[in-house]
Amino acid sequence: MNTHTNNLKNYRIKQKLTHAQLGELAGISRQTIVLIEENHYSPSVRLAAKFANIFNTTIDSLFTHTLEEEN
């Protein structure tokens, strides 16, 4: 089972950016930002790196992904 979480919303709000503004900075749609924040979509490594650059942080501080063993 894969588990992923992210702090994208926290970073976006801290920077006072709307979904649309962050989407424009990252070159993606507002809807994609919403899907990522709600953990319905996992960004590519390239997109995650863009977010890290926008927020001047690391990918690891924005996104976590764990692989859990199934019983």
Backbone as JSON Lines, residues from 0, in Angstrom:
{"i":0,"aa":"M","n":[0.84,-1.18,0.0],"ca":[0.0,0.0,0.0],"c":[0.89,1.24,0.0]}
{"i":1,"aa":"N","n":[0.61,2.18,-0.88],"ca":[1.34,3.43,-0.96],"c":[0.61,4.53,-0.19]}
{"i":2,"aa":"T","n":[1.36,5.29,0.55],"ca":[0.8,6.42,1.27],"c":[1.59,7.67,0.9]}
{"i":3,"aa":"H","n":[0.88,8.7,0.54],"ca":[1.57,9.95,0.24],"c":[0.81,11.11,0.89]}
{"i":4,"aa":"T","n":[1.59,12.06,1.36],"ca":[1.02,13.27,1.94],"c":[1.85,14.44,1.44]}
{"i":5,"aa":"N","n":[1.31,15.61,1.6],"ca":[2.09,16.77,1.19],"c":[1.75,17.99,2.05]}
{"i":6,"aa":"N","n":[2.67,18.92,2.03],"ca":[2.53,20.19,2.74],"c":[2.35,21.35,1.78]}
{"i":7,"aa":"L","n":[1.97,21.05,0.55],"ca":[1.87,22.1,-0.47],"c":[0.9,23.19,-0.04]}
{"i":8,"aa":"K","n":[-0.26,22.81,0.48],"ca":[-1.25,23.81,0.89],"c":[-0.68,24.73,1.97]}
{"i":9,"aa":"N","n":[0.02,24.16,2.94],"ca":[0.61,24.98,4.0],"c":[1.59,26.01,3.44]}
{"i":10,"aa":"Y","n":[2.44,25.57,2.53],"ca":[3.39,26.49,1.91],"c":[2.68,27.55,1.08]}
{"i":11,"aa":"R","n":[1.66,27.12,0.32],"ca":[0.92,28.07,-0.53],"c":[0.25,29.15,0.33]}
{"i":12,"aa":"I","n":[-0.4,28.73,1.4],"ca":[-1.11,29.69,2.26],"c":[-0.11,30.62,2.96]}
{"i":13,"aa":"K","n":[1.0,30.06,3.41],"ca":[2.03,30.87,4.07],"c":[2.54,31.98,3.15]}
{"i":14,"aa":"Q","n":[2.62,31.67,1.85],"ca":[3.08,32.66,0.87],"c":[1.94,33.52,0.33]}
{"i":15,"aa":"K","n":[0.74,33.28,0.83],"ca":[-0.47,34.03,0.42],"c":[-0.72,33.94,-1.08]}
{"i":16,"aa":"L","n":[-0.57,32.71,-1.6],"ca":[-0.83,32.46,-3.01],"c":[-2.16,31.74,-3.16]}
{"i":17,"aa":"T","n":[-2.89,32.09,-4.21],"ca":[-4.1,31.35,-4.54],"c":[-3.72,30.11,-5.34]}
{"i":18,"aa":"H","n":[-4.67,29.21,-5.5],"ca":[-4.43,28.04,-6.35],"c":[-4.01,28.49,-7.75]}
{"i":19,"aa":"A","n":[-4.7,29.48,-8.27],"ca":[-4.42,29.97,-9.63],"c":[-3.02,30.58,-9.72]}
{"i":20,"aa":"Q","n":[-2.63,31.35,-8.73],"ca":[-1.31,31.97,-8.75],"c":[-0.2,30.91,-8.7]}
{"i":21,"aa":"L","n":[-0.36,29.92,-7.82],"ca":[0.66,28.86,-7.74],"c":[0.68,28.06,-9.04]}
{"i":22,"aa":"G","n":[-0.49,27.78,-9.59],"ca":[-0.55,27.08,-10.85],"c":[0.18,27.82,-11.95]}
{"i":23,"aa":"E","n":[0.02,29.13,-11.99],"ca":[0.7,29.94,-13.01],"c":[2.21,29.89,-12.81]}
{"i":24,"aa":"L","n":[2.65,29.99,-11.56],"ca":[4.09,29.91,-11.29],"c":[4.68,28.56,-11.68]}
{"i":25,"aa":"A","n":[3.91,27.5,-11.47],"ca":[4.38,26.15,-11.77],"c":[4.1,25.71,-13.2]}
{"i":26,"aa":"G","n":[3.28,26.47,-13.92],"ca":[2.97,26.12,-15.3],"c":[1.93,25.03,-15.43]}
{"i":27,"aa":"I","n":[1.04,24.95,-14.43],"ca":[-0.04,23.96,-14.45],"c":[-1.36,24.63,-14.09]}
{"i":28,"aa":"S","n":[-2.44,23.89,-14.17],"ca":[-3.75,24.47,-13.91],"c":[-4.06,24.58,-12.42]}
{"i":29,"aa":"R","n":[-4.97,25.45,-12.09],"ca":[-5.47,25.62,-10.73],"c":[-6.03,24.3,-10.23]}
{"i":30,"aa":"Q","n":[-6.74,23.61,-11.11],"ca":[-7.37,22.34,-10.74],"c":[-6.32,21.29,-10.33]}
{"i":31,"aa":"T","n":[-5.19,21.29,-11.01],"ca":[-4.13,20.34,-10.67],"c":[-3.57,20.64,-9.28]}
{"i":32,"aa":"I","n":[-3.44,21.91,-8.94],"ca":[-2.98,22.3,-7.6],"c":[-3.94,21.73,-6.56]}
{"i":33,"aa":"V","n":[-5.23,21.9,-6.78],"ca":[-6.25,21.38,-5.85],"c":[-6.11,19.87,-5.71]}
{"i":34,"aa":"L","n":[-5.98,19.17,-6.83],"ca":[-5.85,17.71,-6.79],"c":[-4.61,17.26,-6.02]}
{"i":35,"aa":"I","n":[-3.51,17.96,-6.19],"ca":[-2.29,17.62,-5.46],"c":[-2.48,17.87,-3.97]}
{"i":36,"aa":"E","n":[-3.03,19.02,-3.62],"ca":[-3.24,19.34,-2.21],"c":[-4.17,18.35,-1.52]}
{"i":37,"aa":"E","n":[-5.12,17.81,-2.25],"ca":[-6.06,16.85,-1.68],"c":[-5.59,15.4,-1.8]}
{"i":38,"aa":"N","n":[-4.34,15.23,-2.22],"ca":[-3.73,13.89,-2.39],"c":[-4.47,13.0,-3.38]}
{"i":39,"aa":"H","n":[-5.06,13.62,-4.41],"ca":[-5.7,12.85,-5.47],"c":[-4.79,12.71,-6.69]}
{"i":40,"aa":"Y","n":[-3.65,13.4,-6.63],"ca":[-2.71,13.37,-7.75],"c":[-1.3,13.54,-7.18]}
{"i":41,"aa":"S","n":[-0.39,12.7,-7.61],"ca":[1.01,12.81,-7.19],"c":[1.8,13.48,-8.3]}
{"i":42,"aa":"P","n":[2.47,14.57,-7.98],"ca":[3.23,15.26,-9.02],"c":[4.47,14.48,-9.44]}
{"i":43,"aa":"S","n":[4.91,14.73,-10.63],"ca":[6.16,14.13,-11.11],"c":[7.32,14.72,-10.3]}
{"i":44,"aa":"V","n":[8.47,14.09,-10.4],"ca":[9.65,14.62,-9.72],"c":[9.98,16.01,-10.25]}
{"i":45,"aa":"R","n":[9.81,16.18,-11.53],"ca":[10.1,17.49,-12.14],"c":[9.18,18.57,-11.57]}
{"i":46,"aa":"L","n":[7.89,18.26,-11.44],"ca":[6.94,19.23,-10.9],"c":[7.21,19.46,-9.41]}
{"i":47,"aa":"A","n":[7.52,18.41,-8.68],"ca":[7.85,18.56,-7.26],"c":[9.06,19.47,-7.09]}
{"i":48,"aa":"A","n":[10.04,19.33,-7.98],"ca":[11.23,20.19,-7.94],"c":[10.86,21.65,-8.22]}
{"i":49,"aa":"K","n":[9.91,21.86,-9.13],"ca":[9.44,23.23,-9.4],"c":[8.84,23.84,-8.14]}
{"i":50,"aa":"F","n":[8.0,23.07,-7.47],"ca":[7.39,23.56,-6.23],"c":[8.47,23.89,-5.19]}
{"i":51,"aa":"A","n":[9.44,22.99,-5.04],"ca":[10.51,23.23,-4.08],"c":[11.26,24.51,-4.41]}
{"i":52,"aa":"N","n":[11.49,24.75,-5.69],"ca":[12.16,25.97,-6.13],"c":[11.31,27.2,-5.84]}
{"i":53,"aa":"I","n":[10.02,27.12,-6.13],"ca":[9.1,28.25,-5.89],"c":[9.11,28.64,-4.41]}
{"i":54,"aa":"F","n":[9.1,27.62,-3.53],"ca":[9.03,27.89,-2.11],"c":[10.39,27.89,-1.41]}
{"i":55,"aa":"N","n":[11.45,27.78,-2.21],"ca":[12.81,27.8,-1.68],"c":[12.99,26.79,-0.55]}
{"i":56,"aa":"T","n":[12.59,25.57,-0.82],"ca":[12.68,24.49,0.15],"c":[13.06,23.21,-0.56]}
{"i":57,"aa":"T","n":[13.0,22.1,0.13],"ca":[13.34,20.81,-0.47],"c":[12.07,20.04,-0.86]}
{"i":58,"aa":"I","n":[12.23,19.12,-1.77],"ca":[11.11,18.25,-2.15],"c":[10.64,17.47,-0.93]}
{"i":59,"aa":"D","n":[11.59,16.99,-0.13],"ca":[11.23,16.2,1.05],"c":[10.39,16.98,2.06]}
{"i":60,"aa":"S","n":[10.59,18.28,2.14],"ca":[9.78,19.07,3.07],"c":[8.36,19.28,2.54]}
{"i":61,"aa":"L","n":[8.18,19.15,1.24],"ca":[6.86,19.33,0.62],"c":[6.08,18.03,0.5]}
{"i":62,"aa":"F","n":[6.77,16.94,0.16],"ca":[6.08,15.68,-0.15],"c":[6.72,14.5,0.58]}
{"i":63,"aa":"T","n":[5.88,13.61,1.07],"ca":[6.37,12.35,1.63],"c":[5.63,11.21,0.96]}
{"i":64,"aa":"H","n":[6.33,10.14,0.75],"ca":[5.74,8.97,0.11],"c":[6.31,7.75,0.81]}
{"i":65,"aa":"T","n":[5.44,6.92,1.33],"ca":[5.9,5.72,2.0],"c":[5.24,4.5,1.36]}
{"i":66,"aa":"L","n":[5.98,3.44,1.34],"ca":[5.5,2.16,0.81],"c":[5.34,1.23,2.0]}
{"i":67,"aa":"E","n":[4.11,0.86,2.27],"ca":[3.84,-0.02,3.41],"c":[3.59,-1.44,2.9]}
{"i":68,"aa":"E","n":[4.09,-2.38,3.66],"ca":[3.88,-3.78,3.29],"c":[2.45,-4.2,3.6]}
{"i":69,"aa":"E","n":[1.87,-4.99,2.7],"ca":[0.53,-5.51,2.93],"c":[0.63,-6.82,3.7]}
{"i":70,"aa":"N","n":[-0.3,-7.06,4.58],"ca":[-0.3,-8.3,5.37],"c":[-0.99,-9.42,4.65]}
